[in-house]
PDB file of C-alpha atoms in Angstrom:
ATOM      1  CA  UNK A   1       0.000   0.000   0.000  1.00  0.00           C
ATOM      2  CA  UNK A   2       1.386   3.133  -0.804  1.00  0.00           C
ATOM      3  CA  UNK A   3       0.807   5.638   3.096  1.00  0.00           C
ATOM      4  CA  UNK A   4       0.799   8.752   1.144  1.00  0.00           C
ATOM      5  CA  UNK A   5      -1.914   8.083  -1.379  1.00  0.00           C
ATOM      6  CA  UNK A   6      -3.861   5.592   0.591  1.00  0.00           C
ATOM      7  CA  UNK A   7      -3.684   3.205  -2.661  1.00  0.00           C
ATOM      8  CA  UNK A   8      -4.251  -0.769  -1.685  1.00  0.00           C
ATOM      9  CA  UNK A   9      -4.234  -1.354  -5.097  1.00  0.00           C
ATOM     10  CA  UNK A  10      -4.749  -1.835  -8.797  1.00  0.00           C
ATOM     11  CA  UNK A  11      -5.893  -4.068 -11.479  1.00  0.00           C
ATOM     12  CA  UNK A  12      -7.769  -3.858 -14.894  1.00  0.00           C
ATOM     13  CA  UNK A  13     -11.277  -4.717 -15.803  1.00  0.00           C
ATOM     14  CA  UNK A  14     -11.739  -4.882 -19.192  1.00  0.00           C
ATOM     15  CA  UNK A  15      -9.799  -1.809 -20.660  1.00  0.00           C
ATOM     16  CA  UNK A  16     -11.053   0.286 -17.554  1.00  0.00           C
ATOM     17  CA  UNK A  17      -8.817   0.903 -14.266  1.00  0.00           C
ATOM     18  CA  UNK A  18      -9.946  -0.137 -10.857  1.00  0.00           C
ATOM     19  CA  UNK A  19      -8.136   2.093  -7.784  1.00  0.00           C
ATOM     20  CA  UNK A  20      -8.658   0.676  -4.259  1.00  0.00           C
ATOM     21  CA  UNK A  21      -7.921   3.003  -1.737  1.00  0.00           C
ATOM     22  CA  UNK A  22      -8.042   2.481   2.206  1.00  0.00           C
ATOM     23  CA  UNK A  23     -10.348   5.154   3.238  1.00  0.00           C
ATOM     24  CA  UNK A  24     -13.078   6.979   1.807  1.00  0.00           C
ATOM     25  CA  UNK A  25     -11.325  10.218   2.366  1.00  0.00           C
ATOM     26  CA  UNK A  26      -8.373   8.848   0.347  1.00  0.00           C
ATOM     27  CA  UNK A  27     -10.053   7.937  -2.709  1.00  0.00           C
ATOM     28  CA  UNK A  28     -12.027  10.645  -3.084  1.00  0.00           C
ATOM     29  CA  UNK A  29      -8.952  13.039  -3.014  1.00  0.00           C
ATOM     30  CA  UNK A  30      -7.104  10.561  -5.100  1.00  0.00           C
ATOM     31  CA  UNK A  31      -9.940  11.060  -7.842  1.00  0.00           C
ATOM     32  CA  UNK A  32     -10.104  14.830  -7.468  1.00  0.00           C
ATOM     33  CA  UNK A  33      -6.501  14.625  -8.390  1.00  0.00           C
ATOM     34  CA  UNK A  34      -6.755  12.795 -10.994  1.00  0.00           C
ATOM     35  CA  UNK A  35      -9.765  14.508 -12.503  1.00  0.00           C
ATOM     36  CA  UNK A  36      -7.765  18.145 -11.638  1.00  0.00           C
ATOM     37  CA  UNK A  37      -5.150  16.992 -13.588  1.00  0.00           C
ATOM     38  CA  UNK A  38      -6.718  16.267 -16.865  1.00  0.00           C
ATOM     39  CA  UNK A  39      -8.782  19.250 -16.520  1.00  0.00           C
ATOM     40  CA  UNK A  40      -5.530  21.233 -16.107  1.00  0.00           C
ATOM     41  CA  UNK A  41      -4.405  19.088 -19.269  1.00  0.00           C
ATOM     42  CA  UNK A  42      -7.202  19.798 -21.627  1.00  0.00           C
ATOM     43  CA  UNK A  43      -6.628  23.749 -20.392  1.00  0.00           C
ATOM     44  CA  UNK A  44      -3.542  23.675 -21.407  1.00  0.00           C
ATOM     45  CA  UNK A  45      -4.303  22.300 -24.535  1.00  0.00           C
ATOM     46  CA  UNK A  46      -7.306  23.667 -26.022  1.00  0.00           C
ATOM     47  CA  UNK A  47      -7.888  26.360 -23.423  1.00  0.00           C
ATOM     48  CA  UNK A  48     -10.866  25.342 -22.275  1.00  0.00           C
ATOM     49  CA  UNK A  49     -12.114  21.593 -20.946  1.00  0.00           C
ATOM     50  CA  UNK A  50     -15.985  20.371 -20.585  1.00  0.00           C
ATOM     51  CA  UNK A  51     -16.579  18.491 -17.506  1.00  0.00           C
ATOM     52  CA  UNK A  52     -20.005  16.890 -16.417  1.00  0.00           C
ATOM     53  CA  UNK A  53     -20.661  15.597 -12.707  1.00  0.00           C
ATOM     54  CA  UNK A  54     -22.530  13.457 -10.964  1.00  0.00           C
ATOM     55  CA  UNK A  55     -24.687  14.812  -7.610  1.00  0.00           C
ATOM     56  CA  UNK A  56     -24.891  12.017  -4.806  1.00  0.00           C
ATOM     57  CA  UNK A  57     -23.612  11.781  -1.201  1.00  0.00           C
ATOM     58  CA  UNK A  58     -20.728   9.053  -2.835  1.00  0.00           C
ATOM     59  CA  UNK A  59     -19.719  12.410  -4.545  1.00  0.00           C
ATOM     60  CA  UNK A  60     -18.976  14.375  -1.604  1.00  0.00           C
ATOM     61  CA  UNK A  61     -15.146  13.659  -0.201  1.00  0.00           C
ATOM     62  CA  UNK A  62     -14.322  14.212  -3.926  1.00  0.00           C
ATOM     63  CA  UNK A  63     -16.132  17.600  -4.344  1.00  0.00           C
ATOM     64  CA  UNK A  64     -14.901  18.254  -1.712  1.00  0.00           C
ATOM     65  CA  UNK A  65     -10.885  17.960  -2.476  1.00  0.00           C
ATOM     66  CA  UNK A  66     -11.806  18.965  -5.579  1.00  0.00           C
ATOM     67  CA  UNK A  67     -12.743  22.426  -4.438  1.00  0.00           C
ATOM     68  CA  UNK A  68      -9.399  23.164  -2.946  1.00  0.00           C
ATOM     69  CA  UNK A  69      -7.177  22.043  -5.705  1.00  0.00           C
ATOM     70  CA  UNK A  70      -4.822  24.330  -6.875  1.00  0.00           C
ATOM     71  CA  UNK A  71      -3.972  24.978 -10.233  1.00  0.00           C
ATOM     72  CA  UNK A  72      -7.195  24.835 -11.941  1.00  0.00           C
ATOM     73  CA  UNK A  73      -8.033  27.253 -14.231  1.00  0.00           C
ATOM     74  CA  UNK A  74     -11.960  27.171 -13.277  1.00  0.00           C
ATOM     75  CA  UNK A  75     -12.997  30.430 -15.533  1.00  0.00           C
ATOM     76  CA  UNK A  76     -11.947  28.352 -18.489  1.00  0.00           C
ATOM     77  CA  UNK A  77     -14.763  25.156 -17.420  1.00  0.00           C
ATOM     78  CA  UNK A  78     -18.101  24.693 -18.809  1.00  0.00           C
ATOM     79  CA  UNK A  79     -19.540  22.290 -16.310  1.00  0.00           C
ATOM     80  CA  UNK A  80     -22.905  20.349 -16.367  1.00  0.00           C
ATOM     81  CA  UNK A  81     -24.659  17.596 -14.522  1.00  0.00           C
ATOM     82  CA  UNK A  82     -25.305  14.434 -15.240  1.00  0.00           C
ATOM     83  CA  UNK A  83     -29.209  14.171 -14.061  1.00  0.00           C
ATOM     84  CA  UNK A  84     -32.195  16.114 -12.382  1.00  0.00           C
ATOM     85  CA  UNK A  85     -35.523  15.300 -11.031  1.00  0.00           C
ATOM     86  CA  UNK A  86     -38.336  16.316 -12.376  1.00  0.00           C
ATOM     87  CA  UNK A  87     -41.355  18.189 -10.374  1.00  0.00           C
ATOM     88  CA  UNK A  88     -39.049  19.004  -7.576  1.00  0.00           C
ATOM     89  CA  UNK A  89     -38.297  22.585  -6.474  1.00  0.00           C
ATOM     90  CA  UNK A  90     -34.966  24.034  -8.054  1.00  0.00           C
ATOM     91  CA  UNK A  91     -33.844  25.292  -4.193  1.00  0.00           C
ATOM     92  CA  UNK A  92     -34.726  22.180  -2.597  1.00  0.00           C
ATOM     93  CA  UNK A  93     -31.908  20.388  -0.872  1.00  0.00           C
ATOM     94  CA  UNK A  94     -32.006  17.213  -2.291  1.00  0.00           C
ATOM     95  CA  UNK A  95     -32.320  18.756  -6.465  1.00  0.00           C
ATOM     96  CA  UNK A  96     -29.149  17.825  -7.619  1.00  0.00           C
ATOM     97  CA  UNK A  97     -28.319  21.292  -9.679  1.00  0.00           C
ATOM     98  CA  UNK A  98     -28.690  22.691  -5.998  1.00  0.00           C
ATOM     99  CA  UNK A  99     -26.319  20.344  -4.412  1.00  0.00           C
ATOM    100  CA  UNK A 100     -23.323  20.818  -6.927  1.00  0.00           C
ATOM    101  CA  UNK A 101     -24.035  24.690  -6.681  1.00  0.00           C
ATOM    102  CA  UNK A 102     -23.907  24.729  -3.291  1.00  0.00           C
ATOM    103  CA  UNK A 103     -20.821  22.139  -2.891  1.00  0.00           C
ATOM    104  CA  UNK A 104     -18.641  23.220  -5.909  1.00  0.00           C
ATOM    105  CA  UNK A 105     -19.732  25.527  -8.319  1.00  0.00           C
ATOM    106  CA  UNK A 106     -20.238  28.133  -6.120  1.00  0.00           C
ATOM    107  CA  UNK A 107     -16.249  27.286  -4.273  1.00  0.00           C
ATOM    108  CA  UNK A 108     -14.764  27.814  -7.246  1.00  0.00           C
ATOM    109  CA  UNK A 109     -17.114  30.018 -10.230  1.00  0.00           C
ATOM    110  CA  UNK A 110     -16.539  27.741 -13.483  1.00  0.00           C
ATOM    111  CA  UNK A 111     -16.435  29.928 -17.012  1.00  0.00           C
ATOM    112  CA  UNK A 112     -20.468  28.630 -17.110  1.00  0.00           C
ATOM    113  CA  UNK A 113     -22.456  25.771 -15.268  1.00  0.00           C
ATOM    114  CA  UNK A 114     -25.032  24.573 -17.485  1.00  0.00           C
ATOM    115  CA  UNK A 115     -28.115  23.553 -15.631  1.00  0.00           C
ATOM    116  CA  UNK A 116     -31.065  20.720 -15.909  1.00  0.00           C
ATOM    117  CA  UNK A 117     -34.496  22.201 -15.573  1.00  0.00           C
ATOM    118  CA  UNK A 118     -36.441  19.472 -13.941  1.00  0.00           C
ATOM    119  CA  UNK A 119     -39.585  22.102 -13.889  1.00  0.00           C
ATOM    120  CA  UNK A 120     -39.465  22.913 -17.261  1.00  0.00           C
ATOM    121  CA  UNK A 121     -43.018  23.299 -18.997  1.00  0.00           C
ATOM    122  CA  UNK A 122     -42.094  21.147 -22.078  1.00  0.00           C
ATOM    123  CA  UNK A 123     -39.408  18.228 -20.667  1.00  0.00           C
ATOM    124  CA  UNK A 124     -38.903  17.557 -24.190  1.00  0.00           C
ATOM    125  CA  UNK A 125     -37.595  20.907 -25.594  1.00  0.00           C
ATOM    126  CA  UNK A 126     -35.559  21.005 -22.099  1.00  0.00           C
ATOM    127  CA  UNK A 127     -34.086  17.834 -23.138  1.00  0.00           C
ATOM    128  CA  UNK A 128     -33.129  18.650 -26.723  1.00  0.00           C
ATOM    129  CA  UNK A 129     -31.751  22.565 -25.705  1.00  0.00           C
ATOM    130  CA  UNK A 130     -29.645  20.625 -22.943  1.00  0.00           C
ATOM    131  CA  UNK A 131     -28.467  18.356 -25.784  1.00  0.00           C
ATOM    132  CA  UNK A 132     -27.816  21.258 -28.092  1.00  0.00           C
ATOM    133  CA  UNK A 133     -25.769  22.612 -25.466  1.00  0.00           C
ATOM    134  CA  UNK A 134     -23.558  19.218 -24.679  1.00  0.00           C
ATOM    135  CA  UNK A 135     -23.112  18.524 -28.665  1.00  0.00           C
ATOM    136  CA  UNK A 136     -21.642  22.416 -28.863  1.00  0.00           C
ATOM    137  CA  UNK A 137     -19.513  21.897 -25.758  1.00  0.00           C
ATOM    138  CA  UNK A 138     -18.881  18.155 -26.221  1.00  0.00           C
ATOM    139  CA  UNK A 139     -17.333  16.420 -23.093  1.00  0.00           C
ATOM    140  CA  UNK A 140     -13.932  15.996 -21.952  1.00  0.00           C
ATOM    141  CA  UNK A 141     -14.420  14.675 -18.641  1.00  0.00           C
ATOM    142  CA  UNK A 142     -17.352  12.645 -16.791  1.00  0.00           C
ATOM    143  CA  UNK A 143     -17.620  12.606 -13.406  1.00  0.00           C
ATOM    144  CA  UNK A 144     -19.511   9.955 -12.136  1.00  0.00           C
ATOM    145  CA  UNK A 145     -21.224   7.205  -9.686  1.00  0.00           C
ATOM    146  CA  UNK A 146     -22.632   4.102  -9.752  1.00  0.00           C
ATOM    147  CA  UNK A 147     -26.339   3.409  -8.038  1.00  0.00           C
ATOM    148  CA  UNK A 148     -27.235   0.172  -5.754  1.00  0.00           C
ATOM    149  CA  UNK A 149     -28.611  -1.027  -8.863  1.00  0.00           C
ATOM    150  CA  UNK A 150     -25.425  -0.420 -11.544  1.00  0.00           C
ATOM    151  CA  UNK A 151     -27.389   2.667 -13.047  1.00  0.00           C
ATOM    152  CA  UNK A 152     -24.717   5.853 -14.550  1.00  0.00           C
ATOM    153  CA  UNK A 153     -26.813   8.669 -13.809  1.00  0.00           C
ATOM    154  CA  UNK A 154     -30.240   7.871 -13.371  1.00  0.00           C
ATOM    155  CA  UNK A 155     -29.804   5.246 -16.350  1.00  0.00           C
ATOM    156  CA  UNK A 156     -31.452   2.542 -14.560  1.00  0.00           C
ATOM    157  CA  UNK A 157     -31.070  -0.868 -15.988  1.00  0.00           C
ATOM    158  CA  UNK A 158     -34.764  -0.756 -17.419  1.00  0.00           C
ATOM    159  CA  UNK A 159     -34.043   2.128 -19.522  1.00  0.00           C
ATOM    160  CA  UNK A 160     -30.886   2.219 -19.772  1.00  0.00           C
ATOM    161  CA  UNK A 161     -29.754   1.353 -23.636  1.00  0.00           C
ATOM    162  CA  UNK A 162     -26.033   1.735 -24.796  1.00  0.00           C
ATOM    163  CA  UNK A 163     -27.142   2.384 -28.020  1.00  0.00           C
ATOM    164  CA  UNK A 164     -29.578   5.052 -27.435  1.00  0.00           C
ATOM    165  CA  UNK A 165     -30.431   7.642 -30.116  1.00  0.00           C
ATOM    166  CA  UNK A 166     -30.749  10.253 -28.097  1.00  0.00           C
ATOM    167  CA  UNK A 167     -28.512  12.434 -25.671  1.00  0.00           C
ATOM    168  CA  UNK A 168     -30.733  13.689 -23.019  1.00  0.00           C
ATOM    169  CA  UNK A 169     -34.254  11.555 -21.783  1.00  0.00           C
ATOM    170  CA  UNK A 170     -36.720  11.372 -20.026  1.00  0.00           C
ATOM    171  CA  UNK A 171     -36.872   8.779 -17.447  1.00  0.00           C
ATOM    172  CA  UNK A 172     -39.099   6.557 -15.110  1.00  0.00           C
ATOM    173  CA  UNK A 173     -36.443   5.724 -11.809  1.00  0.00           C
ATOM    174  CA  UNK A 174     -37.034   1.917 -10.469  1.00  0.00           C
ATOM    175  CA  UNK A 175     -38.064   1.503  -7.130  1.00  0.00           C
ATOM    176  CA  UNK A 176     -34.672   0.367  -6.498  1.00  0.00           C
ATOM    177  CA  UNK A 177     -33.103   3.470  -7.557  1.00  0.00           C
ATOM    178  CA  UNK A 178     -35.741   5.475  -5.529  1.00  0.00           C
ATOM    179  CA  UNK A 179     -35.077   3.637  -2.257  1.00  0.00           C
ATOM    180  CA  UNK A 180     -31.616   3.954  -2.374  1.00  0.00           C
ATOM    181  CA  UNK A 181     -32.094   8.240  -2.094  1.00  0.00           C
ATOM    182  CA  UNK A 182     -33.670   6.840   0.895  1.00  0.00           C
ATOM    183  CA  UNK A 183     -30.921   4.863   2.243  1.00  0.00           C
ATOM    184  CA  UNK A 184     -28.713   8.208   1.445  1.00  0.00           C
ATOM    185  CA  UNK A 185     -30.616  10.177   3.519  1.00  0.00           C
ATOM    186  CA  UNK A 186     -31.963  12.380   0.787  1.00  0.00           C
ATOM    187  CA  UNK A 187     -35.938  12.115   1.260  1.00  0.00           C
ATOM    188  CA  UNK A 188     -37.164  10.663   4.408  1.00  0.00           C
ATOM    189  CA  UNK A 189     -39.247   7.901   2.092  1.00  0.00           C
ATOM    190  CA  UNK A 190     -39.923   6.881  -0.571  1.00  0.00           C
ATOM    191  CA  UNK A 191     -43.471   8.181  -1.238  1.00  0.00           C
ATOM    192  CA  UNK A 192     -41.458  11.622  -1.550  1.00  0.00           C
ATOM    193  CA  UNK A 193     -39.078  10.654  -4.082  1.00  0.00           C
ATOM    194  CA  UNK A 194     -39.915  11.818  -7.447  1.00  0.00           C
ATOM    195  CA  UNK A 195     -40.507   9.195  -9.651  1.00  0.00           C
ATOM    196  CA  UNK A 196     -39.135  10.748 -13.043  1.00  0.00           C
ATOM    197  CA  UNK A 197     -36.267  12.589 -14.306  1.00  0.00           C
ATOM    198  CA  UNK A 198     -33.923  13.611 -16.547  1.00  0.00           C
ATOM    199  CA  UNK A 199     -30.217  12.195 -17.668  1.00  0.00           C
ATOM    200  CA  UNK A 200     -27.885  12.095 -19.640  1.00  0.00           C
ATOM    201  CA  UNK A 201     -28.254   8.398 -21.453  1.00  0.00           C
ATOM    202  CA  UNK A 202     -25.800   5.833 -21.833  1.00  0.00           C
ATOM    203  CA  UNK A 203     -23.845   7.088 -25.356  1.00  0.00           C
ATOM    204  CA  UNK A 204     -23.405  10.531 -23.812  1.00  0.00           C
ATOM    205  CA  UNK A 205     -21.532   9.284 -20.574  1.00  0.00           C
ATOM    206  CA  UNK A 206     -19.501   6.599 -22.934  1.00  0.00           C
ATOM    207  CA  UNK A 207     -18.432   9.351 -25.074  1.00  0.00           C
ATOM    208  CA  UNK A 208     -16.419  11.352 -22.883  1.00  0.00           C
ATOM    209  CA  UNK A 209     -12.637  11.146 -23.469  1.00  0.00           C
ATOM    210  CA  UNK A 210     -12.099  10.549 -19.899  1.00  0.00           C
ATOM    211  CA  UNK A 211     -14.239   8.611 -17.620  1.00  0.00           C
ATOM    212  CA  UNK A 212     -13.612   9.218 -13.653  1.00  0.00           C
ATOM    213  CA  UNK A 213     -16.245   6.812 -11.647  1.00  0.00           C
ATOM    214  CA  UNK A 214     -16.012   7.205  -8.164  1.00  0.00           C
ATOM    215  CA  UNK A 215     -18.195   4.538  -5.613  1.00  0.00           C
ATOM    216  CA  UNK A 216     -17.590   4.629  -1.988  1.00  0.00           C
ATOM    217  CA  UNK A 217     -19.800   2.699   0.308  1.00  0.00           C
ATOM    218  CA  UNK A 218     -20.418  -0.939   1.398  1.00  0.00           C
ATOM    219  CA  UNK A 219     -23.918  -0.507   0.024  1.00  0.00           C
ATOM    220  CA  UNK A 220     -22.219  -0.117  -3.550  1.00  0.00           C
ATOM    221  CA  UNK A 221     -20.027  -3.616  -3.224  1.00  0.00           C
ATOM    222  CA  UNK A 222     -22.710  -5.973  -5.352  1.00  0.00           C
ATOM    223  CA  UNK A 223     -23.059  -3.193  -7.796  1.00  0.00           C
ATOM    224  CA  UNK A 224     -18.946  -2.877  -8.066  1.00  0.00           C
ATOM    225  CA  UNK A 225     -18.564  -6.566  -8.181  1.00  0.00           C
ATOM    226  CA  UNK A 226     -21.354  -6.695 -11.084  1.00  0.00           C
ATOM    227  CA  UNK A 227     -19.567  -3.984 -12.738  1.00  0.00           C
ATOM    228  CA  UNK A 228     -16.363  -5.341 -12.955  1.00  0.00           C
ATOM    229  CA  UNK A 229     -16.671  -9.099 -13.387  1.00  0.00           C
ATOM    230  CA  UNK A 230     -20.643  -9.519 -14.694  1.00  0.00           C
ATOM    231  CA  UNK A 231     -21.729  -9.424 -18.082  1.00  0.00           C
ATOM    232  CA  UNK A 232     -21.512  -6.137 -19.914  1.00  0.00           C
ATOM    233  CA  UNK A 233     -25.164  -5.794 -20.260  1.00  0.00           C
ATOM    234  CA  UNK A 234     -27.738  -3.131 -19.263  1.00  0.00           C
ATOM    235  CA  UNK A 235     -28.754  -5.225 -16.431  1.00  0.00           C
ATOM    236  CA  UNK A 236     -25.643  -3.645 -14.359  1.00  0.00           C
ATOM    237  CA  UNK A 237     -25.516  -0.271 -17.002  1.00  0.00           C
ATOM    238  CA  UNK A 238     -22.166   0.526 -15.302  1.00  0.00           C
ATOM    239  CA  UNK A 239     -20.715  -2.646 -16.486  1.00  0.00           C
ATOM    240  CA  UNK A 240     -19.954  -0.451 -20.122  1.00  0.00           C
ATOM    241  CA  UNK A 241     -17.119   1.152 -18.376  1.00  0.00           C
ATOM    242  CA  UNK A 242     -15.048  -1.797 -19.049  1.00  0.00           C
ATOM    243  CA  UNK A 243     -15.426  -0.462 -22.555  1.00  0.00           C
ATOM    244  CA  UNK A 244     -13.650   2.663 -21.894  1.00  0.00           C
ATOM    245  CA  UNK A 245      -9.702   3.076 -22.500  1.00  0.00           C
ATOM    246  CA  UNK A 246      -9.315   6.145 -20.474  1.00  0.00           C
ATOM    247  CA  UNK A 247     -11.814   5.034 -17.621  1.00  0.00           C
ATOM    248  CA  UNK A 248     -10.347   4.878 -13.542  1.00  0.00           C
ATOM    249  CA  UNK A 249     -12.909   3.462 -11.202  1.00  0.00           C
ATOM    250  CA  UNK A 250     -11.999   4.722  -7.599  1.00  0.00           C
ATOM    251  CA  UNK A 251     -13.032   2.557  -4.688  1.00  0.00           C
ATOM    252  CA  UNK A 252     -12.456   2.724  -1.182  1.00  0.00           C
ATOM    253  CA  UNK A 253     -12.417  -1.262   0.461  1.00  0.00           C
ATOM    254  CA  UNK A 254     -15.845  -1.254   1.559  1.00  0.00           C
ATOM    255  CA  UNK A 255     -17.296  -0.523  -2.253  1.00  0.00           C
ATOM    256  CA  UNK A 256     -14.410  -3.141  -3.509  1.00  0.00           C
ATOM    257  CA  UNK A 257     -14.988  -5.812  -0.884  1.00  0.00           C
ATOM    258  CA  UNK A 258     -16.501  -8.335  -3.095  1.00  0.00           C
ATOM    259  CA  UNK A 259     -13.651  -8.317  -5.509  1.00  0.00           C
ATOM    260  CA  UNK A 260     -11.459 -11.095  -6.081  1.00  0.00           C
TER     261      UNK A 260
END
């Protein structure tokens, strides 16, 4: 194990990293570091980057160190978000534009933050100028989680297609995927848990140059062990990242228990 990074270690699923750290804490700063780095890379580059997250409490330890890296040159980001409920107030706690506004975009002022409308009158014309906005932009860098039941954003696997047309749906969440913002904490049951919203689908995540997954948790283990050693199939959604040549999954050893 290396002491300074917290790294327990490393092996390959697929053409995807996997990154086992010893501590929650650890892994989330060793992904902020990583994802930092690139951002600083495609900066330097093409002066700009494109960088899409993901809005969960698995997210936080990495916001978090993310929001006091040095070096990043934040005016020059376009950031977005990977997924928004629909029907539920814009300033409540739990609406995910609000919780990466409040824990990062607001730290460190990005060049623009692109935001899902989950109230929008017409969900379809919200979906397709959110789309026009990610095919102008494109997307360096997604940031993002996997659910209790393998779903990338709220690409649960009845929905979720890796060949789907479009860029941005709209989606019916399992009850799986509902409980589990129970289990976070998030809504205090599941009766109050909207049951639609909107994501980015499968092809949209995929497509990123870089893919940065980060799963904490010992709730997350049977969805990381499906994920890295099940079928690639849209029964475990997340299973795609083994697809991905520039893909790092970051664990800590409760998410990885179940691997070999």
């Amino acid at each position: 194990m290396c002491e300074e990074t917290g790294l327990v270690r490393r092996l390959k699923a697929g053409k995807a990293t996997v990154q086992i750290y010893r501590s929650r804490q650890k892994m989330g700063e060793a992904a902020a570091e990583a994802v930092g780095r690139k951002a600083i890379e495609f900066v330097a580059k093409k002066g700009r980057a494109s960088i899409v997250f993901a809005s969960a409490p698995s997210q936080e330890e990495f916001l978090a160190a993310l929001a006091k890296m040095d070096g990043i040159e934040w005016q020059r980001i376009t950031a977005f978000h990977l997924d928004e409920y629909i029907g539920l107030p814009s300033d409540a706690p739990q609406a995910f534009g609000k919780f990466l506004k409040d824990r990062l975009f607001d730290r460190v002022k990005p060049g623009r933050v692109y935001y899902l409308d989950g109230n929008a009158k017409n969900l379809e014309e919200e979906a397709l100028r959110y789309t026009e906005l990610l095919e102008k932009n494109g997307l360096d860098i997604a940031c993002v989680g996997i659910g209790e039941n393998g779903h990338l954003a709220f690409n649960d696997p009845h929905v979720a297609d890796f060949n789907d047309s479009l860029t941005v749906n709209v989606v019916e969440l399992d009850e799986v995927c509902r409980q589990q913002q129970v289990n976070d904490g998030c809504f205090s049951s599941i009766n109050k848990v909207p049951k639609r919203a909107l994501t980015l689908t499968m092809p949209t995540i995929f497509n990123a140059d870089y893919i940065f997954c980060i799963v904490p948790a010992k709730s997350k283990a049977e969805a990381v062990r499906k994920t890295v050693y099940g079928p690639i199939s849209t029964s475990c959604p997340a299973s795609i990242i083994r697809r991905h040549e520039n893909a790092i999954l970051f664990l800590d050893t409760d998410s990885a228990a179940l691997l070999k």
